[in-house]
Amino acid sequence: MTRLITRLRELRHSDYRITVPVRAVLVGSLYASTQSLVIGALTSTTIAAVVAWTTRDACLAAGATAIGVVGALRIADALRPRAIADDHDAASRQEFGYRAGALAYSGLLGLFGFMTLTRSSDGVVQLLAVTTAIGYAAGIAGRNAGRPRIALAQLCLASLPLSAGLLIGLEPLKLVLAAVIVLFVVAMIDITLQTYGALLKATLVSHENAALAAHHAAQARRDDLTGIANRTAFREQFEERLRMLPSGGSKLALYWLDLDRFKEINDTFGHLAGNALLAGVAGRLRAHFDSESVVARLGGDEFAILSPVGDRQEAATIGAAILALVRRPIAHDGHSLRSSVSIGVAIAPENGREADTLLKNADLALYRAKESGRGQLYFYEPVMDEKIERRRQLDYELHGALERGEFHLLFQPIFDLAAARVLSCEVLLRWTNRHHGAVSPVEFIPIAEDNGTIDAIGHWVLYQACEVARSWPADVSIAVNLSPIQLRATHLPTVVLDALNTSGLPPERLNLEVTETVLLEDVEASVAALEALNRLAVRTTLDDFGTGYSSFSYLTRFPFQTLKIDRSFVTDLERSPASIAIVQTIVDLGAQLGMRTIAEGVETQAQLDQLRRTRCDAVQGYLLARPMPAAMVSAMLAGEGKKATG
């Protein structure tokens, strides 16, 4: 009993410790079970009417009428559409309305029961009145536990008058029943408080989880380095602005920015200086544009800005301001970092109404700005579509390229640093077209992904790679890159298994490489695909590690056996302590997670020596071996075998 009294005292202050959204949910729970409220009101009104009709008592008839009127009002209130209260005043108004009806109704039921006990001697009639009030009181603990002060008041108003009515006659059995009702009230108070505690805890946890999810969602749309919107957030807001763009009058300018010679700053002053430049530029752009505009970093040294404009002249004025903002030097570690920016501009709706079209046109304009000497702004013009014409021709030529035998494979060895031997070879796809000659993979692979030929090309690469690797020593594996299309294909495990069975290559000798940007497009689907591959005993590698937005946080989710350190870190090993620290961190992290590490892009002896000091597992690069045909790989491996036996 002491504990119950203490909890009742604490209840008086509970509302001051909960937030408005939590209170709104608790108030909303009062209306969560409208069906039980309606049934209870109809049942109680019917029983009260039966009692009044049976006794022919005017007072009981008046009480039954009052119960019916209040019950009807409560039913109407419960069935009325209502929005979730979004502030303290709205929640208070909703709660006050419910409390008024609930207390009036429970008070009338209790009073009606009291009058029945004192004005009628019919035991059946008394039983009807008492059970109706007690049944109502029992249901309150569950339905109204979200606002326990209302529930407890109803409980007392409906039950205690019955005890008073039973005590008046001083009949032994009625005295016992009165005591039982009092004990019932005490028990129901305890049940109500326990239910409230559980409901409050669940509501608080739900709101905390929702707040955490909202925080993570906001973080996922924010660029970690600069604090401005990232590519995901930019795309969402871009498409939303285009949908809201009116049919006439207002225009939306898309500025695609690329910092000029950013790599030179990285190479000269290190990555920390490059990061400072990116953060400084982002800060200036964010401060210059108001909330009607969108400023985002798309990755690397690329930024994008959306700004409403009235005409092309206003767009040009804004572009000139951007050029001036970026040209201003940024101080870092005693140095004055100077850069310029090239800008491509596309304007909606005259240059397109779809996000992809406008991005493509702004990219064409940016390409022209860079070609023209950098540090300039160019608007999209239809003549820039010459680049698109080449893309269209390559698109056409890709269909049938496999049948014409225009693809061939090269292999770049990967060396085990400790054993000084070839550990694996990465497959590199090359295309020599009948009309365009040698076409870079950087150019044709995105086209193949768009037109759907990448699936067949990827299958061919996989089959050929497994067939070539079959003749290599058993301790040498083959590494094949997967495109986003291949990774998302549901039949990928079947294709891989077929390639292994056809060639006879053991699955543990096949290593499939995936870039992080591919994974982040659809995390859940990527995890499922990688787990399916691992079940085949095929090994998987995270390629270009360290270049994405959230590399470290995703490592625990993706089932990789190998990390490939991006060449951008390896390039700066000779002159950048920051790159050395990053590479060392990745190597140590890989060791802790049970993953091997491979450094790509090794071109100097100094880089190789530094990688030895970091205890990196394997290396790949022009210093050790350039990409070569399969026959040269076989000869190299044969030479290693002779040295080992000799």
mmCIF file of N, CA and C in Angstrom, residues 491-539:
data_model
loop_
_atom_site.group_PDB
_atom_site.id
_atom_site.type_symbol
_atom_site.label_atom_id
_atom_site.label_comp_id
_atom_site.label_asym_id
_atom_site.label_seq_id
_atom_site.Cartn_x
_atom_site.Cartn_y
_atom_site.Cartn_z
ATOM 1 N N HIS A 491 20.177 -13.323 -60.542
ATOM 2 C CA HIS A 491 20.762 -14.568 -61.055
ATOM 3 C C HIS A 491 22.287 -14.582 -60.961
ATOM 4 N N LEU A 492 22.902 -13.591 -60.309
ATOM 5 C CA LEU A 492 24.362 -13.547 -60.238
ATOM 6 C C LEU A 492 24.966 -14.813 -59.627
ATOM 7 N N PRO A 493 24.461 -15.314 -58.484
ATOM 8 C CA PRO A 493 25.058 -16.551 -57.932
ATOM 9 C C PRO A 493 25.007 -17.715 -58.918
ATOM 10 N N THR A 494 23.927 -17.817 -59.685
ATOM 11 C CA THR A 494 23.814 -18.899 -60.675
ATOM 12 C C THR A 494 24.866 -18.754 -61.759
ATOM 13 N N VAL A 495 25.068 -17.512 -62.232
ATOM 14 C CA VAL A 495 26.072 -17.253 -63.272
ATOM 15 C C VAL A 495 27.466 -17.593 -62.760
ATOM 16 N N VAL A 496 27.769 -17.167 -61.527
ATOM 17 C CA VAL A 496 29.092 -17.435 -60.950
ATOM 18 C C VAL A 496 29.307 -18.938 -60.809
ATOM 19 N N LEU A 497 28.312 -19.626 -60.295
ATOM 20 C CA LEU A 497 28.439 -21.070 -60.107
ATOM 21 C C LEU A 497 28.615 -21.784 -61.443
ATOM 22 N N ASP A 498 27.903 -21.337 -62.466
ATOM 23 C CA ASP A 498 28.023 -21.949 -63.792
ATOM 24 C C ASP A 498 29.423 -21.736 -64.360
ATOM 25 N N ALA A 499 29.969 -20.514 -64.168
ATOM 26 C CA ALA A 499 31.325 -20.223 -64.663
ATOM 27 C C ALA A 499 32.355 -21.102 -63.957
ATOM 28 N N LEU A 500 32.169 -21.288 -62.663
ATOM 29 C CA LEU A 500 33.109 -22.129 -61.905
ATOM 30 C C LEU A 500 33.009 -23.593 -62.340
ATOM 31 N N ASN A 501 31.785 -24.071 -62.486
ATOM 32 C CA ASN A 501 31.601 -25.474 -62.881
ATOM 33 C C ASN A 501 32.105 -25.729 -64.292
ATOM 34 N N THR A 502 31.842 -24.770 -65.198
ATOM 35 C CA THR A 502 32.276 -24.943 -66.585
ATOM 36 C C THR A 502 33.794 -24.974 -66.694
ATOM 37 N N SER A 503 34.457 -24.107 -65.941
ATOM 38 C CA SER A 503 35.920 -24.006 -66.030
ATOM 39 C C SER A 503 36.633 -25.007 -65.124
ATOM 40 N N GLY A 504 35.935 -25.437 -64.069
ATOM 41 C CA GLY A 504 36.586 -26.309 -63.096
ATOM 42 C C GLY A 504 37.421 -25.558 -62.086
ATOM 43 N N LEU A 505 37.300 -24.237 -62.044
ATOM 44 C CA LEU A 505 38.070 -23.421 -61.102
ATOM 45 C C LEU A 505 37.449 -23.537 -59.710
ATOM 46 N N PRO A 506 38.233 -23.844 -58.680
ATOM 47 C CA PRO A 506 37.684 -23.898 -57.312
ATOM 48 C C PRO A 506 37.147 -22.524 -56.908
ATOM 49 N N PRO A 507 36.036 -22.461 -56.229
ATOM 50 C CA PRO A 507 35.416 -21.173 -55.900
ATOM 51 C C PRO A 507 36.303 -20.265 -55.055
ATOM 52 N N GLU A 508 37.145 -20.851 -54.184
ATOM 53 C CA GLU A 508 37.988 -20.015 -53.329
ATOM 54 C C GLU A 508 39.073 -19.282 -54.123
ATOM 55 N N ARG A 509 39.253 -19.647 -55.396
ATOM 56 C CA ARG A 509 40.244 -18.955 -56.228
ATOM 57 C C ARG A 509 39.617 -17.825 -57.044
ATOM 58 N N LEU A 510 38.327 -17.594 -56.867
ATOM 59 C CA LEU A 510 37.656 -16.487 -57.551
ATOM 60 C C LEU A 510 37.370 -15.383 -56.536
ATOM 61 N N ASN A 511 37.844 -14.176 -56.864
ATOM 62 C CA ASN A 511 37.649 -13.021 -55.989
ATOM 63 C C ASN A 511 36.853 -11.972 -56.755
ATOM 64 N N LEU A 512 35.696 -11.610 -56.253
ATOM 65 C CA LEU A 512 34.839 -10.627 -56.921
ATOM 66 C C LEU A 512 34.973 -9.275 -56.223
ATOM 67 N N GLU A 513 35.308 -8.231 -56.995
ATOM 68 C CA GLU A 513 35.565 -6.910 -56.432
ATOM 69 C C GLU A 513 34.374 -5.985 -56.663
ATOM 70 N N VAL A 514 34.013 -5.246 -55.614
ATOM 71 C CA VAL A 514 32.878 -4.319 -55.665
ATOM 72 C C VAL A 514 33.316 -2.986 -55.084
ATOM 73 N N THR A 515 32.966 -1.887 -55.741
ATOM 74 C CA THR A 515 33.300 -0.563 -55.214
ATOM 75 C C THR A 515 32.268 -0.138 -54.182
ATOM 76 N N GLU A 516 32.686 0.715 -53.242
ATOM 77 C CA GLU A 516 31.801 1.120 -52.149
ATOM 78 C C GLU A 516 30.599 1.917 -52.642
ATOM 79 N N THR A 517 30.800 2.762 -53.654
ATOM 80 C CA THR A 517 29.678 3.574 -54.142
ATOM 81 C C THR A 517 28.549 2.695 -54.663
ATOM 82 N N VAL A 518 28.898 1.530 -55.210
ATOM 83 C CA VAL A 518 27.877 0.592 -55.675
ATOM 84 C C VAL A 518 27.068 0.072 -54.494
ATOM 85 N N LEU A 519 27.754 -0.232 -53.395
ATOM 86 C CA LEU A 519 27.082 -0.791 -52.229
ATOM 87 C C LEU A 519 26.090 0.178 -51.619
ATOM 88 N N LEU A 520 26.451 1.452 -51.575
ATOM 89 C CA LEU A 520 25.629 2.428 -50.872
ATOM 90 C C LEU A 520 24.360 2.774 -51.620
ATOM 91 N N GLU A 521 24.235 2.360 -52.891
ATOM 92 C CA GLU A 521 23.003 2.634 -53.623
ATOM 93 C C GLU A 521 21.834 1.858 -53.026
ATOM 94 N N ASP A 522 22.096 0.665 -52.538
ATOM 95 C CA ASP A 522 21.042 -0.146 -51.914
ATOM 96 C C ASP A 522 21.732 -1.099 -50.951
ATOM 97 N N VAL A 523 21.843 -0.674 -49.693
ATOM 98 C CA VAL A 523 22.640 -1.408 -48.717
ATOM 99 C C VAL A 523 22.097 -2.813 -48.488
ATOM 100 N N GLU A 524 20.794 -2.925 -48.266
ATOM 101 C CA GLU A 524 20.222 -4.228 -47.938
ATOM 102 C C GLU A 524 20.391 -5.227 -49.079
ATOM 103 N N ALA A 525 20.119 -4.770 -50.311
ATOM 104 C CA ALA A 525 20.265 -5.659 -51.466
ATOM 105 C C ALA A 525 21.729 -6.057 -51.659
ATOM 106 N N SER A 526 22.651 -5.123 -51.394
ATOM 107 C CA SER A 526 24.074 -5.422 -51.549
ATOM 108 C C SER A 526 24.533 -6.464 -50.540
ATOM 109 N N VAL A 527 24.084 -6.310 -49.293
ATOM 110 C CA VAL A 527 24.441 -7.286 -48.262
ATOM 111 C C VAL A 527 23.936 -8.673 -48.651
ATOM 112 N N ALA A 528 22.707 -8.753 -49.116
ATOM 113 C CA ALA A 528 22.131 -10.041 -49.507
ATOM 114 C C ALA A 528 22.913 -10.673 -50.655
ATOM 115 N N ALA A 529 23.301 -9.857 -51.651
ATOM 116 C CA ALA A 529 24.046 -10.379 -52.800
ATOM 117 C C ALA A 529 25.411 -10.904 -52.382
ATOM 118 N N LEU A 530 26.111 -10.154 -51.525
ATOM 119 C CA LEU A 530 27.437 -10.581 -51.083
ATOM 120 C C LEU A 530 27.361 -11.851 -50.228
ATOM 121 N N GLU A 531 26.337 -11.933 -49.386
ATOM 122 C CA GLU A 531 26.187 -13.142 -48.580
ATOM 123 C C GLU A 531 25.904 -14.356 -49.456
ATOM 124 N N ALA A 532 25.133 -14.160 -50.521
ATOM 125 C CA ALA A 532 24.851 -15.265 -51.446
ATOM 126 C C ALA A 532 26.140 -15.734 -52.126
ATOM 127 N N LEU A 533 27.009 -14.776 -52.484
ATOM 128 C CA LEU A 533 28.290 -15.137 -53.113
ATOM 129 C C LEU A 533 29.194 -15.864 -52.122
ATOM 130 N N ASN A 534 29.230 -15.374 -50.880
ATOM 131 C CA ASN A 534 30.073 -16.018 -49.871
ATOM 132 C C ASN A 534 29.628 -17.447 -49.589
ATOM 133 N N ARG A 535 28.316 -17.696 -49.732
ATOM 134 C CA ARG A 535 27.833 -19.065 -49.522
ATOM 135 C C ARG A 535 28.353 -20.021 -50.584
ATOM 136 N N LEU A 536 28.760 -19.477 -51.721
ATOM 137 C CA LEU A 536 29.362 -20.312 -52.766
ATOM 138 C C LEU A 536 30.844 -20.559 -52.505
ATOM 139 N N ALA A 537 31.370 -19.962 -51.409
ATOM 140 C CA ALA A 537 32.802 -20.025 -51.054
ATOM 141 C C ALA A 537 33.638 -19.106 -51.923
ATOM 142 N N VAL A 538 32.982 -18.237 -52.710
ATOM 143 C CA VAL A 538 33.700 -17.220 -53.483
ATOM 144 C C VAL A 538 34.114 -16.101 -52.544
ATOM 145 N N ARG A 539 35.307 -15.535 -52.757
ATOM 146 C CA ARG A 539 35.800 -14.455 -51.914
ATOM 147 C C ARG A 539 35.374 -13.107 -52.508
#
